[in-house]
Short mmCIF file of C-alpha atoms and ligand atoms in Angstrom, two decimals:
data_model
loop_
_atom_site.label_atom_id
_atom_site.label_comp_id
_atom_site.label_asym_id
_atom_site.label_seq_id
_atom_site.Cartn_x
_atom_site.Cartn_y
_atom_site.Cartn_z
CA UNK D 1 0.00 0.00 0.00
CA UNK D 2 0.98 3.64 -0.58
CA UNK D 3 0.05 6.26 2.00
CA UNK D 4 -0.42 9.95 1.17
CA UNK D 5 -0.86 12.35 4.09
CA UNK D 6 -2.41 15.72 3.28
CA UNK D 7 -0.84 18.45 5.38
CA UNK D 8 -0.65 21.53 3.21
CA UNK D 9 -3.62 23.46 4.54
CA UNK D 10 -2.84 26.58 6.51
CA UNK D 11 -5.14 26.10 9.45
CA UNK D 12 -6.10 29.75 9.67
CA UNK D 13 -8.55 29.08 12.51
CA UNK D 14 -5.73 27.91 14.79
CA UNK D 15 -4.67 31.61 15.02
CA UNK D 16 -1.07 30.55 15.33
CA UNK D 17 2.31 30.98 13.67
CA UNK D 18 2.87 27.22 14.01
CA UNK D 19 1.55 25.16 11.06
CA UNK D 20 -1.63 23.36 12.13
CA UNK D 21 -0.29 19.83 11.74
CA UNK D 22 2.58 20.59 14.14
CA UNK D 23 0.35 21.54 17.06
CA UNK D 24 0.79 18.92 19.77
CA UNK D 25 -1.81 16.44 20.93
CA UNK D 26 -0.68 14.53 24.02
CA UNK D 27 2.73 16.17 23.60
CA UNK D 28 3.20 14.94 20.01
CA UNK D 29 2.49 16.88 16.79
CA UNK D 30 -0.78 15.96 15.06
CA UNK D 31 1.17 14.94 11.97
CA UNK D 32 3.38 12.62 14.05
CA UNK D 33 0.31 10.73 15.26
CA UNK D 34 -0.75 10.18 11.65
CA UNK D 35 2.75 9.19 10.50
CA UNK D 36 3.20 6.76 13.40
CA UNK D 37 -0.15 5.10 12.63
CA UNK D 38 0.65 4.97 8.90
CA UNK D 39 3.98 3.31 9.66
CA UNK D 40 2.31 0.48 11.57
CA UNK D 41 0.69 -0.45 8.22
CA UNK D 42 4.18 -0.99 6.70
CA UNK D 43 3.41 1.02 3.56
CA UNK D 44 5.59 0.64 0.46
CA UNK D 45 5.61 4.44 0.04
CA UNK D 46 4.73 7.21 2.48
CA UNK D 47 4.39 10.73 1.11
CA UNK D 48 3.50 13.89 3.03
CA UNK D 49 2.02 16.82 1.12
CA UNK D 50 3.15 20.06 2.68
CA UNK D 51 2.64 23.72 1.91
CA UNK D 52 2.01 26.25 4.64
CA UNK D 53 4.86 26.37 7.16
CA UNK D 54 6.88 24.20 4.78
CA UNK D 55 10.26 24.55 6.44
CA UNK D 56 8.93 23.62 9.88
CA UNK D 57 7.06 20.62 8.49
CA UNK D 58 10.15 19.39 6.61
CA UNK D 59 12.22 19.77 9.77
CA UNK D 60 9.65 17.70 11.64
CA UNK D 61 9.85 14.97 8.96
CA UNK D 62 13.61 14.78 9.56
CA UNK D 63 12.95 13.77 13.16
CA UNK D 64 10.87 10.82 11.88
CA UNK D 65 13.61 9.76 9.48
CA UNK D 66 15.94 9.49 12.46
CA UNK D 67 13.61 6.83 13.90
CA UNK D 68 14.18 4.57 10.88
CA UNK D 69 11.44 2.50 9.21
CA UNK D 70 9.86 3.26 5.85
CA UNK D 71 11.26 6.28 4.07
CA UNK D 72 9.08 9.40 4.07
CA UNK D 73 8.98 11.54 0.98
CA UNK D 74 7.59 15.04 0.92
CA UNK D 75 5.86 16.86 -1.92
CA UNK D 76 5.22 20.58 -1.97
CA UNK D 77 1.74 21.79 -2.89
CA UNK D 78 1.97 25.45 -3.82
CA UNK D 79 -0.55 27.01 -4.21
CA UNK D 80 -3.17 24.89 -2.41
CA UNK D 81 -5.95 24.28 -4.90
CA UNK D 82 -7.89 21.61 -3.02
CA UNK D 83 -7.64 18.06 -1.71
CA UNK D 84 -7.61 16.50 -5.19
CA UNK D 85 -4.83 18.84 -6.29
CA UNK D 86 -2.95 17.92 -3.10
CA UNK D 87 -3.03 14.16 -3.80
CA UNK D 88 -1.91 14.85 -7.37
CA UNK D 89 1.40 16.19 -6.05
CA UNK D 90 2.25 12.76 -4.64
CA UNK D 91 1.53 10.67 -7.73
CA UNK D 92 5.10 10.46 -9.02
CA UNK D 93 6.24 9.15 -5.61
CA UNK D 94 3.83 6.18 -5.51
CA UNK D 95 4.08 2.52 -6.45
CA UNK D 96 1.39 2.03 -9.11
CA UNK D 97 1.06 -1.69 -8.48
CA UNK D 98 -0.43 -1.07 -5.03
CA UNK D 99 -3.50 0.83 -3.83
CA UNK D 100 -3.16 4.26 -2.21
CA UNK D 101 -4.53 5.30 1.19
CA UNK D 102 -5.20 9.01 1.68
CA UNK D 103 -4.95 10.34 5.25
CA UNK D 104 -5.25 13.87 6.68
CA UNK D 105 -2.43 15.33 8.78
CA UNK D 106 -4.99 17.00 11.02
CA UNK D 107 -7.02 13.84 11.81
CA UNK D 108 -4.76 12.26 14.43
CA UNK D 109 -6.70 9.48 16.15
CA UNK D 110 -7.68 7.05 13.40
CA UNK D 111 -6.64 3.58 14.54
CA UNK D 112 -4.56 1.19 12.49
CA UNK D 113 -7.33 -1.41 12.85
CA UNK D 114 -9.86 0.85 11.15
CA UNK D 115 -7.44 1.63 8.33
CA UNK D 116 -6.70 -2.06 7.83
CA UNK D 117 -10.43 -2.75 7.54
CA UNK D 118 -10.78 0.03 4.96
CA UNK D 119 -7.85 -1.39 2.96
CA UNK D 120 -9.41 -4.84 3.17
CA UNK D 121 -12.76 -3.79 1.71
CA UNK D 122 -10.91 -1.84 -1.02
CA UNK D 123 -8.80 -4.78 -2.12
CA UNK D 124 -6.84 -3.96 -5.28
CA UNK D 125 -9.63 -2.78 -7.53
CA UNK D 126 -12.27 -0.90 -5.51
CA UNK D 127 -12.58 2.63 -4.21
CA UNK D 128 -13.20 2.52 -0.44
CA UNK D 129 -14.32 5.46 1.66
CA UNK D 130 -14.27 5.71 5.44
CA UNK D 131 -17.67 7.14 6.33
CA UNK D 132 -19.52 7.80 9.56
CA UNK D 133 -23.04 8.78 10.60
CA UNK D 134 -23.04 12.20 12.22
CA UNK D 135 -25.97 13.85 13.99
CA UNK D 136 -24.63 17.27 13.03
CA UNK D 137 -22.95 16.86 9.64
CA UNK D 138 -22.66 20.61 8.98
CA UNK D 139 -19.65 21.59 6.89
CA UNK D 140 -18.73 18.06 5.86
CA UNK D 141 -19.00 16.18 2.58
CA UNK D 142 -22.16 14.02 2.36
CA UNK D 143 -22.25 10.47 1.03
CA UNK D 144 -24.94 10.26 -1.65
CA UNK D 145 -26.31 6.74 -2.17
CA UNK D 146 -28.78 5.28 -4.65
CA UNK D 147 -30.21 1.87 -3.86
CA UNK D 148 -27.61 1.60 -1.10
CA UNK D 149 -24.69 2.17 -3.49
CA UNK D 150 -22.48 5.22 -3.16
CA UNK D 151 -22.82 7.37 -6.27
CA UNK D 152 -21.00 10.56 -5.31
CA UNK D 153 -19.88 12.84 -2.50
CA UNK D 154 -21.26 16.35 -2.32
CA UNK D 155 -19.63 19.14 -0.31
CA UNK D 156 -21.76 21.22 2.08
CA UNK D 157 -21.31 24.34 -0.05
CA UNK D 158 -22.42 22.58 -3.24
CA UNK D 159 -25.24 20.52 -1.72
CA UNK D 160 -28.95 20.88 -2.37
CA UNK D 161 -31.29 21.05 0.64
CA UNK D 162 -32.26 17.38 0.50
CA UNK D 163 -28.55 16.43 0.27
CA UNK D 164 -27.74 18.56 3.32
CA UNK D 165 -30.08 16.38 5.38
CA UNK D 166 -27.87 13.31 4.69
CA UNK D 167 -26.16 12.27 7.92
CA UNK D 168 -23.56 9.93 6.47
CA UNK D 169 -20.41 11.98 6.02
CA UNK D 170 -17.09 11.60 4.26
CA UNK D 171 -14.22 11.36 6.75
CA UNK D 172 -11.92 12.23 3.84
CA UNK D 173 -9.95 9.01 4.35
CA UNK D 174 -10.08 6.70 1.35
CA UNK D 175 -8.28 3.92 -0.50
CA UNK D 176 -8.10 3.86 -4.30
CA UNK D 177 -6.37 1.78 -6.99
CA UNK D 178 -3.37 3.96 -7.86
CA UNK D 179 -3.47 3.85 -11.68
CA UNK D 180 -7.15 4.78 -11.68
CA UNK D 181 -6.60 7.42 -9.02
CA UNK D 182 -4.06 9.09 -11.30
CA UNK D 183 -6.49 9.03 -14.20
CA UNK D 184 -9.37 10.41 -12.12
CA UNK D 185 -7.27 13.18 -10.57
CA UNK D 186 -6.14 14.23 -14.04
CA UNK D 187 -9.78 14.68 -15.06
CA UNK D 188 -10.84 16.82 -12.06
CA UNK D 189 -12.23 20.31 -12.62
CA UNK D 190 -12.67 23.12 -10.13
CA UNK D 191 -16.12 24.00 -11.31
CA UNK D 192 -17.70 24.16 -7.83
CA UNK D 193 -18.65 26.56 -5.04
CA UNK D 194 -15.11 26.79 -3.66
CA UNK D 195 -13.25 26.78 -6.99
CA UNK D 196 -11.14 23.85 -5.73
CA UNK D 197 -10.08 20.50 -7.18
CA UNK D 198 -12.02 18.17 -4.91
CA UNK D 199 -10.63 14.71 -4.19
CA UNK D 200 -14.21 13.71 -3.49
CA UNK D 201 -15.13 14.13 -7.18
CA UNK D 202 -13.24 10.93 -8.02
CA UNK D 203 -16.21 9.01 -6.60
CA UNK D 204 -18.57 9.97 -9.43
CA UNK D 205 -15.79 9.12 -11.92
CA UNK D 206 -15.35 5.70 -10.37
CA UNK D 207 -19.06 5.08 -10.74
CA UNK D 208 -18.86 6.13 -14.42
CA UNK D 209 -15.93 3.73 -14.90
CA UNK D 210 -17.97 0.91 -13.28
CA UNK D 211 -15.46 0.68 -10.44
CA UNK D 212 -17.17 -0.48 -7.28
CA UNK D 213 -17.34 2.15 -4.51
CA UNK D 214 -17.49 0.63 -1.02
CA UNK D 215 -17.33 1.96 2.52
CA UNK D 216 -16.02 1.05 5.95
CA UNK D 217 -16.71 2.68 9.30
CA UNK D 218 -14.47 3.45 12.25
CA UNK D 219 -15.06 1.68 15.58
CA UNK D 220 -15.63 5.04 17.26
CA UNK D 221 -16.64 8.47 16.00
CA UNK D 222 -13.58 10.23 17.44
CA UNK D 223 -11.35 8.32 15.04
CA UNK D 224 -12.31 10.65 12.21
CA UNK D 225 -12.45 13.94 14.10
CA UNK D 226 -10.18 16.59 12.64
CA UNK D 227 -8.56 19.65 14.17
CA UNK D 228 -9.40 23.03 12.68
CA UNK D 229 -9.35 25.21 15.78
CA UNK D 230 -8.01 25.32 19.31
CA UNK D 231 -11.47 24.35 20.52
CA UNK D 232 -11.37 21.13 18.49
CA UNK D 233 -7.76 20.50 19.53
CA UNK D 234 -8.75 20.78 23.20
CA UNK D 235 -11.74 18.47 22.66
CA UNK D 236 -9.58 15.84 20.93
CA UNK D 237 -6.97 16.09 23.69
CA UNK D 238 -9.63 15.24 26.29
CA UNK D 239 -10.95 12.34 24.20
CA UNK D 240 -7.44 10.98 23.71
CA UNK D 241 -6.51 11.40 27.39
CA UNK D 242 -9.78 9.69 28.34
CA UNK D 243 -8.83 6.74 26.13
CA UNK D 244 -5.36 6.55 27.70
CA UNK D 245 -6.83 6.66 31.22
CA UNK D 246 -9.28 3.91 30.34
CA UNK D 247 -6.40 1.77 29.08
CA UNK D 248 -4.53 2.28 32.38
CA UNK D 249 -7.61 1.34 34.41
CA UNK D 250 -8.11 -1.77 32.29
CA UNK D 251 -4.53 -2.79 33.03
CA UNK D 252 -5.22 -2.49 36.75
CA UNK D 253 -3.81 0.95 37.56
CA UNK D 254 -5.82 2.86 40.18
CA UNK D 255 -6.55 6.43 39.12
CA UNK D 256 -8.08 8.77 41.70
CA UNK D 257 -9.91 10.41 38.78
CA UNK D 258 -9.49 9.20 35.18
CA UNK D 259 -10.48 12.70 34.00
CA UNK D 260 -7.53 14.27 35.80
CA UNK D 261 -4.40 12.64 34.41
CA UNK D 262 -2.34 13.67 31.38
CA UNK D 263 -0.03 11.26 29.62
CA UNK D 264 2.13 12.90 26.95
CA UNK D 265 4.20 9.94 25.91
CA UNK D 266 4.36 6.37 27.17
CA UNK D 267 3.42 5.44 30.72
CA UNK D 268 4.22 1.85 31.70
CA UNK D 269 2.84 0.65 35.03
CA UNK D 270 3.32 -2.47 37.11
CA UNK D 271 0.71 -3.98 39.43
CA UNK D 272 -1.06 -1.99 42.14
CA UNK D 273 0.09 1.41 41.01
CA UNK D 274 -1.87 4.38 42.36
CA UNK D 275 -1.94 7.79 40.65
CA UNK D 276 -3.62 10.72 42.35
CA UNK D 277 -5.22 13.68 40.54
CA UNK D 278 -3.45 16.26 38.42
CA UNK D 279 -0.35 14.25 37.52
CA UNK D 280 1.42 14.78 34.18
CA UNK D 281 3.65 12.15 32.58
CA UNK D 282 5.91 13.06 29.67
CA UNK D 283 8.22 10.99 27.49
CA UNK D 284 8.76 7.46 28.74
CA UNK D 285 7.82 6.93 32.38
CA UNK D 286 7.90 3.57 34.16
CA UNK D 287 6.19 3.01 37.50
CA UNK D 288 6.98 -0.39 39.01
CA UNK D 289 4.73 -2.52 41.23
CA UNK D 290 3.13 -0.75 44.17
CA UNK D 291 4.30 2.75 43.26
CA UNK D 292 2.13 5.63 44.41
CA UNK D 293 2.23 9.09 42.79
CA UNK D 294 0.78 11.98 44.77
CA UNK D 295 -1.34 14.92 43.69
CA UNK D 296 0.02 17.23 40.98
CA UNK D 297 3.33 15.55 40.36
CA UNK D 298 5.14 15.85 37.03
CA UNK D 299 7.31 12.96 35.84
CA UNK D 300 9.38 13.23 32.67
CA UNK D 301 11.42 10.31 31.29
CA UNK D 302 11.66 8.71 34.69
CA UNK D 303 11.74 5.27 36.27
CA UNK D 304 10.27 4.71 39.71
CA UNK D 305 11.04 1.34 41.23
CA UNK D 306 8.82 -0.93 43.26
CA UNK D 307 7.03 0.40 46.29
CA UNK D 308 8.37 3.94 46.02
CA UNK D 309 6.07 6.71 47.20
CA UNK D 310 6.07 10.00 45.31
CA UNK D 311 4.24 12.44 47.57
CA UNK D 312 2.35 15.48 46.23
CA UNK D 313 3.88 18.26 44.10
CA UNK D 314 7.09 16.61 42.93
CA UNK D 315 8.96 17.30 39.69
CA UNK D 316 11.07 14.40 38.46
CA UNK D 317 12.95 14.50 35.15
CA UNK D 318 15.43 12.04 33.59
CA UNK D 319 15.84 10.38 36.96
CA UNK D 320 15.61 6.98 38.61
CA UNK D 321 13.94 6.55 42.00
CA UNK D 322 15.00 3.40 43.84
CA UNK D 323 12.65 0.87 45.42
CA UNK D 324 10.74 1.86 48.56
CA UNK D 325 12.05 5.43 48.39
CA UNK D 326 10.04 8.36 49.77
CA UNK D 327 10.06 11.50 47.64
CA UNK D 328 8.49 14.85 48.48
CA UNK D 329 6.21 16.57 49.01
CA UNK D 330 7.74 19.38 46.95
CA UNK D 331 10.90 17.61 45.82
CA UNK D 332 12.74 18.17 42.58
CA UNK D 333 14.84 15.46 40.97
CA UNK D 334 16.70 16.81 37.95
CA UNK D 335 18.41 14.98 35.08
CA UNK D 336 21.04 12.42 36.02
CA UNK D 337 19.67 11.69 39.48
CA UNK D 338 19.82 8.02 40.46
CA UNK D 339 18.51 7.10 43.88
CA UNK D 340 19.04 3.70 45.50
CA UNK D 341 16.72 1.75 47.75
CA UNK D 342 14.80 3.45 50.56
CA UNK D 343 16.21 6.91 49.91
CA UNK D 344 14.25 9.76 51.53
CA UNK D 345 14.10 13.11 49.72
CA UNK D 346 11.92 15.61 51.51
CA UNK D 347 10.38 19.00 50.94
CA UNK D 348 12.29 21.64 48.98
CA UNK D 349 15.20 19.34 48.23
CA UNK D 350 16.77 19.52 44.77
CA UNK D 351 19.04 16.79 43.45
CA UNK D 352 20.85 16.98 40.12
CA UNK D 353 23.25 14.64 38.32
CA UNK D 354 23.94 12.71 41.49
CA UNK D 355 23.86 9.16 42.76
CA UNK D 356 22.47 8.59 46.22
CA UNK D 357 22.87 5.09 47.63
CA UNK D 358 20.51 3.05 49.82
CA UNK D 359 18.92 4.39 53.03
CA UNK D 360 20.35 7.91 52.69
CA UNK D 361 18.21 10.92 53.58
CA UNK D 362 17.93 14.58 52.69
CA UNK D 363 14.69 15.54 54.29
CA UNK D 364 14.53 19.32 54.13
CA UNK D 365 15.76 22.25 52.06
CA UNK D 366 18.95 20.87 50.51
CA UNK D 367 20.76 21.06 47.16
CA UNK D 368 22.77 18.05 46.05
CA UNK D 369 24.40 18.60 42.64
CA UNK D 370 27.13 16.62 40.85
CA UNK D 371 27.56 14.43 43.91
CA UNK D 372 28.19 10.80 44.73
CA UNK D 373 26.50 10.01 48.01
CA UNK D 374 27.01 6.70 49.80
CA UNK D 375 24.65 4.63 51.92
CA UNK D 376 23.00 5.68 55.19
CA UNK D 377 24.15 9.29 54.75
CA UNK D 378 22.16 11.99 56.50
CA UNK D 379 22.11 15.40 54.81
CA UNK D 380 20.80 18.04 57.19
CA UNK D 381 18.40 20.87 56.53
CA UNK D 382 19.81 23.66 54.40
CA UNK D 383 22.98 21.78 53.41
CA UNK D 384 24.20 22.41 49.88
CA UNK D 385 26.91 21.32 47.49
CA UNK D 386 28.68 24.30 45.94
CA UNK D 387 29.33 22.53 42.64
CA UNK D 388 29.80 25.53 40.37
CA UNK D 389 32.44 28.24 40.61
CA UNK D 390 30.83 30.37 37.92
CA UNK D 391 32.83 28.70 35.15
CA UNK D 392 33.25 25.00 35.88
CA UNK D 393 31.44 22.27 37.76
CA UNK D 394 33.06 19.91 40.27
CA UNK D 395 32.00 16.76 42.08
CA UNK D 396 31.35 16.18 45.72
CA UNK D 397 31.84 12.74 47.25
CA UNK D 398 30.07 11.84 50.49
CA UNK D 399 31.00 8.37 51.69
CA UNK D 400 28.86 5.84 53.58
CA UNK D 401 27.45 6.76 57.01
CA UNK D 402 28.55 10.40 56.83
CA UNK D 403 26.47 13.00 58.67
CA UNK D 404 26.26 16.44 57.07
CA UNK D 405 25.23 19.03 59.66
CA UNK D 406 22.53 21.53 58.86
CA UNK D 407 23.35 24.55 56.75
CA UNK D 408 26.75 23.22 55.65
CA UNK D 409 28.30 24.21 52.34
CA UNK D 410 30.43 21.60 50.61
CA UNK D 411 32.70 23.51 48.23
CA UNK D 412 33.53 21.04 45.43
CA UNK D 413 35.71 19.29 44.60
CA UNK D 414 35.65 17.85 48.09
CA UNK D 415 35.23 14.47 49.80
CA UNK D 416 33.59 13.65 53.10
CA UNK D 417 35.05 10.37 54.37
CA UNK D 418 33.07 7.38 55.60
CA UNK D 419 31.40 7.96 58.93
CA UNK D 420 32.59 11.59 59.09
CA UNK D 421 30.46 14.21 60.79
CA UNK D 422 30.29 17.83 59.67
CA UNK D 423 29.19 20.24 62.36
CA UNK D 424 26.27 22.48 61.54
CA UNK D 425 27.19 25.52 59.48
CA UNK D 426 30.49 24.12 58.21
CA UNK D 427 31.93 25.57 55.04
CA UNK D 428 33.95 22.62 53.83
CA UNK D 429 36.78 23.59 51.48
CA UNK D 430 39.13 20.64 52.13
CA UNK D 431 38.36 16.94 52.52
CA UNK D 432 36.79 15.85 55.82
CA UNK D 433 38.58 12.77 57.19
CA UNK D 434 36.64 9.58 57.83
CA UNK D 435 35.15 8.95 61.23
CA UNK D 436 35.94 12.40 62.66
CA UNK D 437 34.06 15.60 63.45
CA UNK D 438 34.98 18.47 61.15
CA UNK D 439 33.67 21.90 61.88
CA UNK D 440 34.55 25.30 60.40
CA UNK D 441 32.39 27.42 62.65
CA UNK D 442 34.22 30.03 64.84
CA UNK D 443 34.13 29.10 68.53
CA UNK D 444 31.08 30.41 70.33
CA UNK D 445 31.80 33.11 72.86
CA UNK D 446 29.81 35.15 75.29
CA UNK D 447 30.78 38.77 76.22
CA UNK D 448 30.36 39.36 79.92
CA UNK D 449 29.03 42.74 81.13
CA UNK D 450 27.89 43.71 77.64
CA UNK D 451 25.01 46.17 77.53
CA UNK D 452 22.50 46.87 74.84
CA UNK D 453 22.72 50.42 73.48
CA UNK D 454 19.93 52.69 74.66
CA UNK D 455 18.32 55.44 72.61
CA UNK D 456 19.85 58.87 73.25
CA UNK D 457 17.21 61.52 74.05
CA UNK D 458 17.58 64.73 71.99
C1 UD1 Y 1 -12.76 17.61 3.16
C2 UD1 Y 1 -13.63 16.81 2.21
C3 UD1 Y 1 -14.99 16.58 2.86
C4 UD1 Y 1 -14.82 15.87 4.19
C5 UD1 Y 1 -13.89 16.66 5.07
C6 UD1 Y 1 -13.58 15.89 6.32
C7 UD1 Y 1 -12.95 17.47 -0.02
C8 UD1 Y 1 -13.26 18.30 -1.19
N1 UD1 Y 1 -13.78 17.56 1.01
O1 UD1 Y 1 -13.37 18.85 3.40
O2 UD1 Y 1 -15.79 15.80 2.01
O3 UD1 Y 1 -16.07 15.70 4.83
O4 UD1 Y 1 -12.64 16.90 4.39
O5 UD1 Y 1 -12.84 16.70 7.20
O6 UD1 Y 1 -12.01 16.72 -0.04
N2 UD1 Y 1 -5.41 20.07 2.17
C9 UD1 Y 1 -4.24 20.16 1.45
N3 UD1 Y 1 -4.25 20.93 0.32
C10 UD1 Y 1 -5.34 21.61 -0.11
C11 UD1 Y 1 -6.53 21.49 0.65
C12 UD1 Y 1 -6.53 20.71 1.79
O7 UD1 Y 1 -3.23 19.58 1.80
O8 UD1 Y 1 -5.25 22.27 -1.15
C13 UD1 Y 1 -5.41 19.23 3.37
C14 UD1 Y 1 -5.66 20.01 4.64
O9 UD1 Y 1 -4.45 20.42 5.24
C15 UD1 Y 1 -6.37 18.99 5.51
C16 UD1 Y 1 -7.11 18.12 4.51
O10 UD1 Y 1 -6.47 18.32 3.28
O11 UD1 Y 1 -5.48 18.18 6.23
C17 UD1 Y 1 -8.58 18.45 4.41
O12 UD1 Y 1 -8.72 19.80 4.08
P1 UD1 Y 1 -9.93 20.66 4.58
O13 UD1 Y 1 -9.89 21.98 3.92
O14 UD1 Y 1 -10.02 20.62 6.05
O15 UD1 Y 1 -11.13 19.78 3.99
P2 UD1 Y 1 -12.58 20.25 3.67
O16 UD1 Y 1 -12.58 21.04 2.41
O17 UD1 Y 1 -13.16 20.85 4.87
CA1 CA Y 2 -11.79 23.54 3.41
#
């Protein structure tokens, strides 16, 4: 099969500088949804028709090429003279021995199953149209049938009153034998209300050529919904998120409210995972058995191991949380953070590019950056690594069983030996030896007979 994706329209109603097909749905451009679905069909040829915002669309196609798989070609449609004219631009790219599937870059949720069914009814010699019954068909092309057989498609603007009352609409998605498609496209005229070359006019030509015109229907109406405005984009986002939430529930995940979770990527969950309201997952996130994620947490490309508890309001990105760890509330784990088993990271603690081994704790108000922290280490409130001198970054090493007193500054590069204790308020600029107390605080003294100043009367 060949696949042609129409993506040249400008999407004026989006009111945006970004081309319509690049607006994200669940964190991924509309066009990427369509390309990813098309690729699951293993097409012989895949061609994207682009026009408005050409450079940005081409750049986006490059990112797909990096993923491998079937090659994507691109054909420029300039000016945009209609859907039939758009498909025409792809003809030289296609394999004529196989049928051609036409998809829209702004209809992101069609499932591969539905497309396979459409291709099946089309076979090699029929024209197949994906149609759907719509209570409010306003603005869409209507499927005109005689004696049950499709005879033509009429656009809203060209339709007579009795045709406007038809509720079966053209999704726009169709499969056609490629040699015939080429012939039919060549014979299109733009003698219609919009002065465009309509792809839909090939239906009447097929009927004239005695080519059978058949139809298939999607499993759900949302599969053929397109995006023309921010309103429709928001509606599709909710539908898509609802589907994702349903999938999670079916796999046994407990969601406090399936209407209040956003997955913008791939979320893989083990058994007995609980996710509270308002959480956002981006990129690839893995939650192992028994993980709990608290209210309004954001996890980006993260792995959380079995039994870990992410308390409310955490931000975790490119990080690994070890089993049975306790994170938050209000903790931030930045890229390169790897926590071992039963690590406790409390409120207003930030960890970046650091490894923290089993049973260590930083429970309040700390910054741990570019550090290697051993097991059973206690990092006191307000302690920070000074990892950056304004030009370069340096590592801090804190060995097993060390105790970092509150409000200490560890000026990297520096090492705290195993079992060492830093007194509160220490500014550590040289290594702290293992097993000993190191303290940089001036000795406390009390001034005898000191008196508070009193206000002088004028
Ligand atoms: C089209 C169909 C209509 C169908 C509707 C479903 C035609 C004539 N009409 O209507 O029967 O019910 O889709 O949404 O085909 N595009 C180009 N180049 C162009 C024009 C459009 O690439 O010159 C692309 C658009 O970017 C979009 C798709 O084709 O992805 C459909 O275009 P749009 O203008 O939304 O289709 P309609 O005319 O509304
Ligand atoms: Ca239009």
